PDB file of C-alpha atoms and ligand atoms in Angstrom:
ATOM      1  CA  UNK X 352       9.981  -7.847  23.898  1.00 83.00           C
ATOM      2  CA  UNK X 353       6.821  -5.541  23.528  1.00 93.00           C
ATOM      3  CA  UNK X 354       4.665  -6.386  20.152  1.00 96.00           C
ATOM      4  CA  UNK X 355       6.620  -3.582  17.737  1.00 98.00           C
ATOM      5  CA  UNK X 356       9.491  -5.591  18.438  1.00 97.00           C
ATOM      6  CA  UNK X 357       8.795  -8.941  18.182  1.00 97.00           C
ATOM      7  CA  UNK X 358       7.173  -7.853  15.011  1.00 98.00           C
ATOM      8  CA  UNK X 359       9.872  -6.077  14.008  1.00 98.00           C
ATOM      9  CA  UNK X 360      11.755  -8.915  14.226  1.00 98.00           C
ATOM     10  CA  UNK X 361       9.083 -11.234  12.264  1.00 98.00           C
ATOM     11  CA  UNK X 362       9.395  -8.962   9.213  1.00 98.00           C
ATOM     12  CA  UNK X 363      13.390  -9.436   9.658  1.00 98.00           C
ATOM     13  CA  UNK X 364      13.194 -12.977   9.162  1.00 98.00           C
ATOM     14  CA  UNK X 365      10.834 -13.438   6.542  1.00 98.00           C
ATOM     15  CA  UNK X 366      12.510 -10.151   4.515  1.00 98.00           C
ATOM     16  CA  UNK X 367       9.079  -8.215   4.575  1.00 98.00           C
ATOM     17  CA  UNK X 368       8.762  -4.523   5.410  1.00 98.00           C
ATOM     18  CA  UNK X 369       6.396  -3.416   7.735  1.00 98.00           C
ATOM     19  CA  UNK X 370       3.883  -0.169   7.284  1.00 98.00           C
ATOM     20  CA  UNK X 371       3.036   1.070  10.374  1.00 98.00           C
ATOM     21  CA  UNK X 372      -0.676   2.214   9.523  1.00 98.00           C
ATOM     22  CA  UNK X 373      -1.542   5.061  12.287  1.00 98.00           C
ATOM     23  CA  UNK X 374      -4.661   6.056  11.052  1.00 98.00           C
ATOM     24  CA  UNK X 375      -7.155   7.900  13.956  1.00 97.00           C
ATOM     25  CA  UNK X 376      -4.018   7.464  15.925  1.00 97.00           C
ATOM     26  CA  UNK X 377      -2.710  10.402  17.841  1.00 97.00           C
ATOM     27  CA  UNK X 378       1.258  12.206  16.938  1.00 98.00           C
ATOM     28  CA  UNK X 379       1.711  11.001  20.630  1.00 98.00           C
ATOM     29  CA  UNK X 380       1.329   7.084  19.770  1.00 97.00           C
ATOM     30  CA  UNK X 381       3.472   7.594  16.066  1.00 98.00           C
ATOM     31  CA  UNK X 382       6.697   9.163  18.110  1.00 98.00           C
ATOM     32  CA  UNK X 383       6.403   6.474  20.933  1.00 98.00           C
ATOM     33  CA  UNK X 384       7.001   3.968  17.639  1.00 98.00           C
ATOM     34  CA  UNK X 385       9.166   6.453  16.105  1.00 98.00           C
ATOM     35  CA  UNK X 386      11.579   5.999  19.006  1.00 98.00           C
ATOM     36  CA  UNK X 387      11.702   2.348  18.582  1.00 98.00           C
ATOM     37  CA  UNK X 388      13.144   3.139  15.142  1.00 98.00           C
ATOM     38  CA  UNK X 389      10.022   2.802  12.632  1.00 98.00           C
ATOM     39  CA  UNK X 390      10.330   5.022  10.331  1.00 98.00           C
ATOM     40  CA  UNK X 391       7.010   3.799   7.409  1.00 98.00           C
ATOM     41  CA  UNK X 392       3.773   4.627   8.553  1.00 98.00           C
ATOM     42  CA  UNK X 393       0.605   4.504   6.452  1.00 98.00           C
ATOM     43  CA  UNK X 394      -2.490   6.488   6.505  1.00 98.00           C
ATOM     44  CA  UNK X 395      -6.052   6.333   4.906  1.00 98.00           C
ATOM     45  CA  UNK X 396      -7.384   9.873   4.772  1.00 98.00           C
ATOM     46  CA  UNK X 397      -5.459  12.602   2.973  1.00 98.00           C
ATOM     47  CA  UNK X 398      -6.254  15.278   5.244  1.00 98.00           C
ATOM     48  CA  UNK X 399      -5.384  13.584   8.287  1.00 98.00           C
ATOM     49  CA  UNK X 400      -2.112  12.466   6.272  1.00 98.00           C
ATOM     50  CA  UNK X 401      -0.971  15.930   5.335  1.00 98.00           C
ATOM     51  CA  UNK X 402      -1.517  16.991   9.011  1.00 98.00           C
ATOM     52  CA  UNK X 403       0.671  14.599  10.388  1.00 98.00           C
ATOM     53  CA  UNK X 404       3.594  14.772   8.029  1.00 98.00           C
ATOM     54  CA  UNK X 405       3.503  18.456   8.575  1.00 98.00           C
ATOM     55  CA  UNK X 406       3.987  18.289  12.001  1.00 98.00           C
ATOM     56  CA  UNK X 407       6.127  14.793  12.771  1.00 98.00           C
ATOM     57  CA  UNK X 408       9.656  14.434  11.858  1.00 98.00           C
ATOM     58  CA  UNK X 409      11.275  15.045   8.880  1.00 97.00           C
ATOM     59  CA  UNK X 410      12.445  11.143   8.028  1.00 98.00           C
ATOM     60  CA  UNK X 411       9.453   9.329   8.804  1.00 98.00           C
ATOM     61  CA  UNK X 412       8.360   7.648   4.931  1.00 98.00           C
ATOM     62  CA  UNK X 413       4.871   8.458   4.735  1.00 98.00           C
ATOM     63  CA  UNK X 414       2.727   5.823   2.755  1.00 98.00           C
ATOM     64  CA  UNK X 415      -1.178   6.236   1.423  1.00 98.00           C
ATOM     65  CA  UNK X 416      -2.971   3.142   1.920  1.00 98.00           C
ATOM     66  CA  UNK X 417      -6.650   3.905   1.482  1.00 97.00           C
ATOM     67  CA  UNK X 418      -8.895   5.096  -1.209  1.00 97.00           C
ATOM     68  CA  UNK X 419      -7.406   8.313  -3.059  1.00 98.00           C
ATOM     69  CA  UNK X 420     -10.001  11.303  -4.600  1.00 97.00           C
ATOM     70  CA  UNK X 421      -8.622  12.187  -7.980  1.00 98.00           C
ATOM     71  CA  UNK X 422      -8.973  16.129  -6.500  1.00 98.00           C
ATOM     72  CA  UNK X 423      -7.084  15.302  -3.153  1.00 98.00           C
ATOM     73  CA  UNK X 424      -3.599  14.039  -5.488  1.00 98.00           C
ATOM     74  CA  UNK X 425      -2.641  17.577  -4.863  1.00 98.00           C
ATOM     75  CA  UNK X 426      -2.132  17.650  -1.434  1.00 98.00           C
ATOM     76  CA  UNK X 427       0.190  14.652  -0.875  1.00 98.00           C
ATOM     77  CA  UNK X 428       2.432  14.479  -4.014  1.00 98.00           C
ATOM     78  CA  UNK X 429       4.654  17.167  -2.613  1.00 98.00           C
ATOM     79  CA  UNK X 430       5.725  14.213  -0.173  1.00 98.00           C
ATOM     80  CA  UNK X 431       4.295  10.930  -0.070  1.00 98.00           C
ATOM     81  CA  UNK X 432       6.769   8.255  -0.559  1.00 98.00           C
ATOM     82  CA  UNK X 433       4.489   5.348  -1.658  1.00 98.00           C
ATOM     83  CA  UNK X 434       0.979   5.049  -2.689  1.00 98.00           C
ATOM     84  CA  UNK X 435      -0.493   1.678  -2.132  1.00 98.00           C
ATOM     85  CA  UNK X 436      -4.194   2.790  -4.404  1.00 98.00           C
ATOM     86  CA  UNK X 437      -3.180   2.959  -7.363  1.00 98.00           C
ATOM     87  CA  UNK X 438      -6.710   0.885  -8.743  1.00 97.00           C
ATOM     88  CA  UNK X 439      -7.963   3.238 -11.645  1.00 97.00           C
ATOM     89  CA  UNK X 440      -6.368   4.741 -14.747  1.00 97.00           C
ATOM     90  CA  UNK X 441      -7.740   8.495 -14.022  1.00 97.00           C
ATOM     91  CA  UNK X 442      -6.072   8.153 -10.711  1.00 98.00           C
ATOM     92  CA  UNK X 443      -2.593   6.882 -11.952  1.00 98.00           C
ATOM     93  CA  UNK X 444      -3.244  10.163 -14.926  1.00 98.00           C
ATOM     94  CA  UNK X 445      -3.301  12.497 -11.789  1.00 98.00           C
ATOM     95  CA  UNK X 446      -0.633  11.448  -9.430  1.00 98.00           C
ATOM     96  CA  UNK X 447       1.801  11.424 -12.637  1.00 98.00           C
ATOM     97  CA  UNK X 448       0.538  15.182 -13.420  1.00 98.00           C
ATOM     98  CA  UNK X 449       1.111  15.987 -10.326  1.00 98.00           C
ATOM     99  CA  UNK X 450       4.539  14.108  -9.354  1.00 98.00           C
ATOM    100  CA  UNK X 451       5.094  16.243 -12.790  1.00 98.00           C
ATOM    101  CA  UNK X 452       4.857  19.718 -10.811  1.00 98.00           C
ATOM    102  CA  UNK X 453       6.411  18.396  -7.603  1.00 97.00           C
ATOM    103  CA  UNK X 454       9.694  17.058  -9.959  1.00 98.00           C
ATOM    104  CA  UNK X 455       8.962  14.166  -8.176  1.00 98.00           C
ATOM    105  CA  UNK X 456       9.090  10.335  -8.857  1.00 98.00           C
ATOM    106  CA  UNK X 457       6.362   8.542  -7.225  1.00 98.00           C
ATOM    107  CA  UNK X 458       6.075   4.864  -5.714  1.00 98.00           C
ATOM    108  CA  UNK X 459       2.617   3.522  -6.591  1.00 98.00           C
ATOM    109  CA  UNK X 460       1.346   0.099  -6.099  1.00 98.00           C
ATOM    110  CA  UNK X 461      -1.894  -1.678  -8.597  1.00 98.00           C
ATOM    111  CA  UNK X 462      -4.215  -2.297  -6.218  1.00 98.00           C
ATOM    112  CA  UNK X 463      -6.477  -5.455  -7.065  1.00 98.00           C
ATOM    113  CA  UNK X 464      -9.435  -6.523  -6.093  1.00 97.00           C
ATOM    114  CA  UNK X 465      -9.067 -10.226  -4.274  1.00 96.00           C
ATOM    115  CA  UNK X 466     -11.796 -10.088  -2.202  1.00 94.00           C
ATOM    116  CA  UNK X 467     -15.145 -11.298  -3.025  1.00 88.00           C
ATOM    117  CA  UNK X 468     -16.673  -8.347  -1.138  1.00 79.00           C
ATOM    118  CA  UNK X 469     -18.204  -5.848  -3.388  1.00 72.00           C
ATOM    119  CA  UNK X 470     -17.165  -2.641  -1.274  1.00 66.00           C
ATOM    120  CA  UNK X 471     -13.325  -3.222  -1.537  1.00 66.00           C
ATOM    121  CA  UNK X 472     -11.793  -0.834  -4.070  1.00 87.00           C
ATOM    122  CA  UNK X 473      -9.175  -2.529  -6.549  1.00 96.00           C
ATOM    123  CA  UNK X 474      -8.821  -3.220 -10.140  1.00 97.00           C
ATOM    124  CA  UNK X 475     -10.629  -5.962 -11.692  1.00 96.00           C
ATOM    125  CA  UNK X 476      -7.625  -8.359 -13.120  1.00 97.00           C
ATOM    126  CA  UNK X 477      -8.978  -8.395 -16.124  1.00 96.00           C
ATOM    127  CA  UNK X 478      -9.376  -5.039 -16.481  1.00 96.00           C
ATOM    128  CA  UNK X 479      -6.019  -3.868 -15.430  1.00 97.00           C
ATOM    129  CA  UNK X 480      -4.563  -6.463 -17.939  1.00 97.00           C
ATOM    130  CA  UNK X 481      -6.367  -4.749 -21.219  1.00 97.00           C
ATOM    131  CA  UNK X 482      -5.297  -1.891 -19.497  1.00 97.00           C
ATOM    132  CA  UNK X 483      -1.731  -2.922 -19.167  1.00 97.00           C
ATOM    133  CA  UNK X 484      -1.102  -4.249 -22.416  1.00 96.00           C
ATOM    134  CA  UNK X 485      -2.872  -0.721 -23.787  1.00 95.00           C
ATOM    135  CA  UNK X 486       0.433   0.617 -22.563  1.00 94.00           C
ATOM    136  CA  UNK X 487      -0.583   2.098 -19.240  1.00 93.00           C
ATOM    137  CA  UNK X 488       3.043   1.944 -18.069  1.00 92.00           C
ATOM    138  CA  UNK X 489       4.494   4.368 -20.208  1.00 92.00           C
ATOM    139  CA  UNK X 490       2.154   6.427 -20.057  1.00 93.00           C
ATOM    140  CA  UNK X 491       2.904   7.563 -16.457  1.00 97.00           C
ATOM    141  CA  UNK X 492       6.322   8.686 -16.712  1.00 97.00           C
ATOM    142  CA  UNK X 493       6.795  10.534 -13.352  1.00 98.00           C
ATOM    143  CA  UNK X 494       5.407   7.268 -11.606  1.00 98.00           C
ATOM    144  CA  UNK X 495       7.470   4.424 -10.005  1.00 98.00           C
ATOM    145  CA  UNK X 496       5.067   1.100 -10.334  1.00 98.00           C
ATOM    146  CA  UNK X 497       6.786  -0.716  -7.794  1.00 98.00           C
ATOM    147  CA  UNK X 498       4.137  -3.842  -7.235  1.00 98.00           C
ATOM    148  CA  UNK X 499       0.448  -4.866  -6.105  1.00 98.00           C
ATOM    149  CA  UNK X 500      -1.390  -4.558  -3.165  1.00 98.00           C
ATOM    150  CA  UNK X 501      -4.848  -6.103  -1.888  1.00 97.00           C
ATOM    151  CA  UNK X 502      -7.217  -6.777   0.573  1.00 96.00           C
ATOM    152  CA  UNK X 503      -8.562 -10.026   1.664  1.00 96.00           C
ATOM    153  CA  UNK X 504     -11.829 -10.452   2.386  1.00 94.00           C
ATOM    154  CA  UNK X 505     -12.752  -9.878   5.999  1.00 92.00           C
ATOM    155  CA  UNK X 506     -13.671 -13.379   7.227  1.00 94.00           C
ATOM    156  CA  UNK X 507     -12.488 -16.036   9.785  1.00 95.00           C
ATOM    157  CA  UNK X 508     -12.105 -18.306   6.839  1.00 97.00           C
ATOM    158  CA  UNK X 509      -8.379 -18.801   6.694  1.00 97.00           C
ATOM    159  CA  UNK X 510      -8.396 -21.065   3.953  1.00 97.00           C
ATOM    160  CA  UNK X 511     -10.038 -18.599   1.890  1.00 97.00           C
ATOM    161  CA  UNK X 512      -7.808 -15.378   2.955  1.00 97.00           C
ATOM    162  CA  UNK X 513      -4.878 -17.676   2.057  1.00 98.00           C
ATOM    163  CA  UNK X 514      -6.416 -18.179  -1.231  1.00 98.00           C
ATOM    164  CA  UNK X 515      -7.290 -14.784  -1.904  1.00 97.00           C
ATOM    165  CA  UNK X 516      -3.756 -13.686  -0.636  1.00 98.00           C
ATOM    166  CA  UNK X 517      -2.391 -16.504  -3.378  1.00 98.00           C
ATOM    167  CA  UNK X 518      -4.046 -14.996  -6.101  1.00 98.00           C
ATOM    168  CA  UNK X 519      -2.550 -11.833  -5.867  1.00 98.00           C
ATOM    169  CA  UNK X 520       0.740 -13.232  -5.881  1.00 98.00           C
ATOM    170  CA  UNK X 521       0.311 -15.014  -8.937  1.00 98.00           C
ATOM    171  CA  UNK X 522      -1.127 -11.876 -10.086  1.00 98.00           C
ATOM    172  CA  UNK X 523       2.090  -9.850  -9.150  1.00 98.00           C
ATOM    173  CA  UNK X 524       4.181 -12.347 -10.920  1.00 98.00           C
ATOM    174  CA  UNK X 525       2.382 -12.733 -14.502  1.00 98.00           C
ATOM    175  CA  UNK X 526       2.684  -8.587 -14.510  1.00 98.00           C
ATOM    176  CA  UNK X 527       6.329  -8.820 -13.713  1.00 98.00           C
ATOM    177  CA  UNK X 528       6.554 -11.213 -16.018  1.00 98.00           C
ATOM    178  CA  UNK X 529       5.020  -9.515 -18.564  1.00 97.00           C
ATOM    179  CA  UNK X 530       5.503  -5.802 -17.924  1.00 97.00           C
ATOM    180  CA  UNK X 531       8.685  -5.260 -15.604  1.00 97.00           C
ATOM    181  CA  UNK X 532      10.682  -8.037 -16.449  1.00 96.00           C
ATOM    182  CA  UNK X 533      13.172  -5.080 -16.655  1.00 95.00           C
ATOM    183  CA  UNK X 534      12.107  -3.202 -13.684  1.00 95.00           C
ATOM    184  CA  UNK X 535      13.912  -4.436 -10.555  1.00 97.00           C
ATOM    185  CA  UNK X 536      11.926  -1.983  -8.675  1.00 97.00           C
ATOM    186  CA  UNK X 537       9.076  -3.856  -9.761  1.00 98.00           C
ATOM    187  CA  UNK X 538       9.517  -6.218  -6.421  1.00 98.00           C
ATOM    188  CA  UNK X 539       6.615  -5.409  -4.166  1.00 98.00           C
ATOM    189  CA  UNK X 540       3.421  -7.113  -2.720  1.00 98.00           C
ATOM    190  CA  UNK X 541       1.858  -5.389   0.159  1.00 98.00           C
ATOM    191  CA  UNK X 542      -0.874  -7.469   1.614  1.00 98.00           C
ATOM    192  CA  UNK X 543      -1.777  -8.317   5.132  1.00 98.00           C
ATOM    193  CA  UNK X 544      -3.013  -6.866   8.097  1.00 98.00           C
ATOM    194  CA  UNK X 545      -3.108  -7.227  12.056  1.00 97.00           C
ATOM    195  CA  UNK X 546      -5.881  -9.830  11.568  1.00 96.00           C
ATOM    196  CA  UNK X 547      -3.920 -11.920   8.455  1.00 97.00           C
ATOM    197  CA  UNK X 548      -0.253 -10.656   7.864  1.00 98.00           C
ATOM    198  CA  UNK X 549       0.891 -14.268   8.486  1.00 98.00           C
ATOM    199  CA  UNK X 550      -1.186 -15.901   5.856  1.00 98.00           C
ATOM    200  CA  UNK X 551      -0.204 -13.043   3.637  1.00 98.00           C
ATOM    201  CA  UNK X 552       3.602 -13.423   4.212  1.00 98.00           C
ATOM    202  CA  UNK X 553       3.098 -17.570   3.522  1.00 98.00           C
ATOM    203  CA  UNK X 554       1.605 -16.615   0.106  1.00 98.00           C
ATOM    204  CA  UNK X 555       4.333 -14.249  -0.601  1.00 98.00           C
ATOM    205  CA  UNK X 556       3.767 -10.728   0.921  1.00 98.00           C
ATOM    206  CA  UNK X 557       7.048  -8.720   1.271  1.00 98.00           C
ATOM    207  CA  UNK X 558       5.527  -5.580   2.709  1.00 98.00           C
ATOM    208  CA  UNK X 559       2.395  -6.052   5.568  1.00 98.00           C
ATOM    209  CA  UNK X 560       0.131  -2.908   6.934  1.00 98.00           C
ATOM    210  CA  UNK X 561      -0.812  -3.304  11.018  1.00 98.00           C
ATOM    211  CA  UNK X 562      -2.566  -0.777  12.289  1.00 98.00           C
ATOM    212  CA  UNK X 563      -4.443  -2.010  15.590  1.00 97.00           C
ATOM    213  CA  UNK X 564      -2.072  -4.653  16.700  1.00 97.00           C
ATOM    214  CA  UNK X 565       0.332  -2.135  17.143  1.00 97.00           C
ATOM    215  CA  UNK X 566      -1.353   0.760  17.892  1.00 96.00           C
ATOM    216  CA  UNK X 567      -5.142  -0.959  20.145  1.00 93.00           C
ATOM    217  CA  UNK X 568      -8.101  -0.722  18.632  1.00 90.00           C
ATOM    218  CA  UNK X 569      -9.896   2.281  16.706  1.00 86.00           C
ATOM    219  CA  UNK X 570     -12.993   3.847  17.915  1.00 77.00           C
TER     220      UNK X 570
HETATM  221  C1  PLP W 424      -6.691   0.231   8.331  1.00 96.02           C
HETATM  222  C2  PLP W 424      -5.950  -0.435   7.255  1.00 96.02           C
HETATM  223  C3  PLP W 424      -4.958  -1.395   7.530  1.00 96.02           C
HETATM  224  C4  PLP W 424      -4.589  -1.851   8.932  1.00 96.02           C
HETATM  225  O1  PLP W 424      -5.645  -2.577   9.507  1.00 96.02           O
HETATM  226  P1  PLP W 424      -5.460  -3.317  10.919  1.00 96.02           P
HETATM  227  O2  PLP W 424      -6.454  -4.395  10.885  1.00 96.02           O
HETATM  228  O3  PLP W 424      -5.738  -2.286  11.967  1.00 96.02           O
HETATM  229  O4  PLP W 424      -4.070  -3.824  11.003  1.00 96.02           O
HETATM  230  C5  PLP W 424      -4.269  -1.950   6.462  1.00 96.02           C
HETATM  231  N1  PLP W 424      -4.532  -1.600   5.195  1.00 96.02           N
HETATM  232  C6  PLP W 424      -5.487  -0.688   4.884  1.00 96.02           C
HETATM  233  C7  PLP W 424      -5.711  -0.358   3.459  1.00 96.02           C
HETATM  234  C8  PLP W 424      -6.216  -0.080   5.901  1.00 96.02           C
HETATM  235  O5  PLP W 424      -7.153   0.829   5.576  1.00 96.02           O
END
């Protein structure tokens, strides 16, 4: 079994979906995975995004993962299938306009800030919960919250990834509670990566992003 599989058959048995994140990766290297039947992949930069979708097949579900300009919406509403950066209010204002013109219903996930690193991007708890119970919900009515998503910090400490990753998951369950207690669709947490999608799965991660344990290293 080559490492797609036998991760593709980790995700089987602990129900978690894996994103396939090809960023800096060539069409050549998404097709070879393509072939072996996955069908998500994620990618940071929209540019780079809207290039590849253009050009790969038809089915593949294309998911934004990294930090979204408010002017760049535009170019990826037409087709994304998921937006993992949903972490500001202005943000969530655009994608809904434009999901509006696309007649389009958009997955978004809250991103949150777990890690103690200032550069990560993410909404402050705190501050998504005023925001939440200010009615950001239905505010947005072309967009599909489906969950959270976050980064741990980057660090050998395990105990404190595991942490971090715990956080968010009792994050994710006081907003379902709270907010979608209606919304089955409300049902996602996508956290982990090549370097920590195990300790994100044993805190409760249904959907991981790996990039360079699929795909080698980026320059
Ligand atoms: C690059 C990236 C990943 C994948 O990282 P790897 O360590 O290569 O698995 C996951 N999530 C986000 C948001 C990323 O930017």
């Amino acid at each position: 079994m080559n490492t797609y599989q036998s991760l593709v058959e980790y995700c089987g048995e602990h129900n978690t979906t894996l994103v396939a994140v090809s960023k800096t990766k060539p069409n050549s290297a998404i097709e070879e995975l393509y072939n072996q039947g996955q069908r998500i992949f994620g990618e940071n930069r929209v540019q780079e995004l809207v290039d590849k979708a253009a050009t790969l097949p038809n089915d593949i579900s294309w998911h934004m993962i990294g930090h979204l300009q408010t002017n760049k919406v535009k170019y990826i509403t037409p087709f994304v299938d998921m937006i993992h950066s949903g972490d500001r209010t202005p943000l969530l204002k655009e994608i809904n306009k434009e999901a509006i013109k696309s007649d389009r219903k958009i997955d978004v996930l809250l991103q949150i800030k777990i890690a103690e690193e200032e550069s990560k991007h993410g909404w402050d708890y705190h501050q998504l919960q005023d925001q939440l119970s200010n009615n950001l919900v239905g505010k947005f009515e072309n967009i599909n919250f489906r969950g959270v998503m976050g980064m741990a910090t980057f660090t050998d400490n395990e105990t404190q990834v595991s942490q971090e990753f715990k956080s968010l998951r009792l994050y994710f369950d006081e907003i379902k509670t709270n907010y979608f207690s209606e919304t089955a669709s409300f049902d996602t947490i996508s956290m982990g990566m090549s370097g920590d999608y195990k300790l994100a799965v044993d805190a409760g991660s249904n959907m991981i992003r790996v990039g360079s344990l699929l795909f080698g290293k980026r320059n």
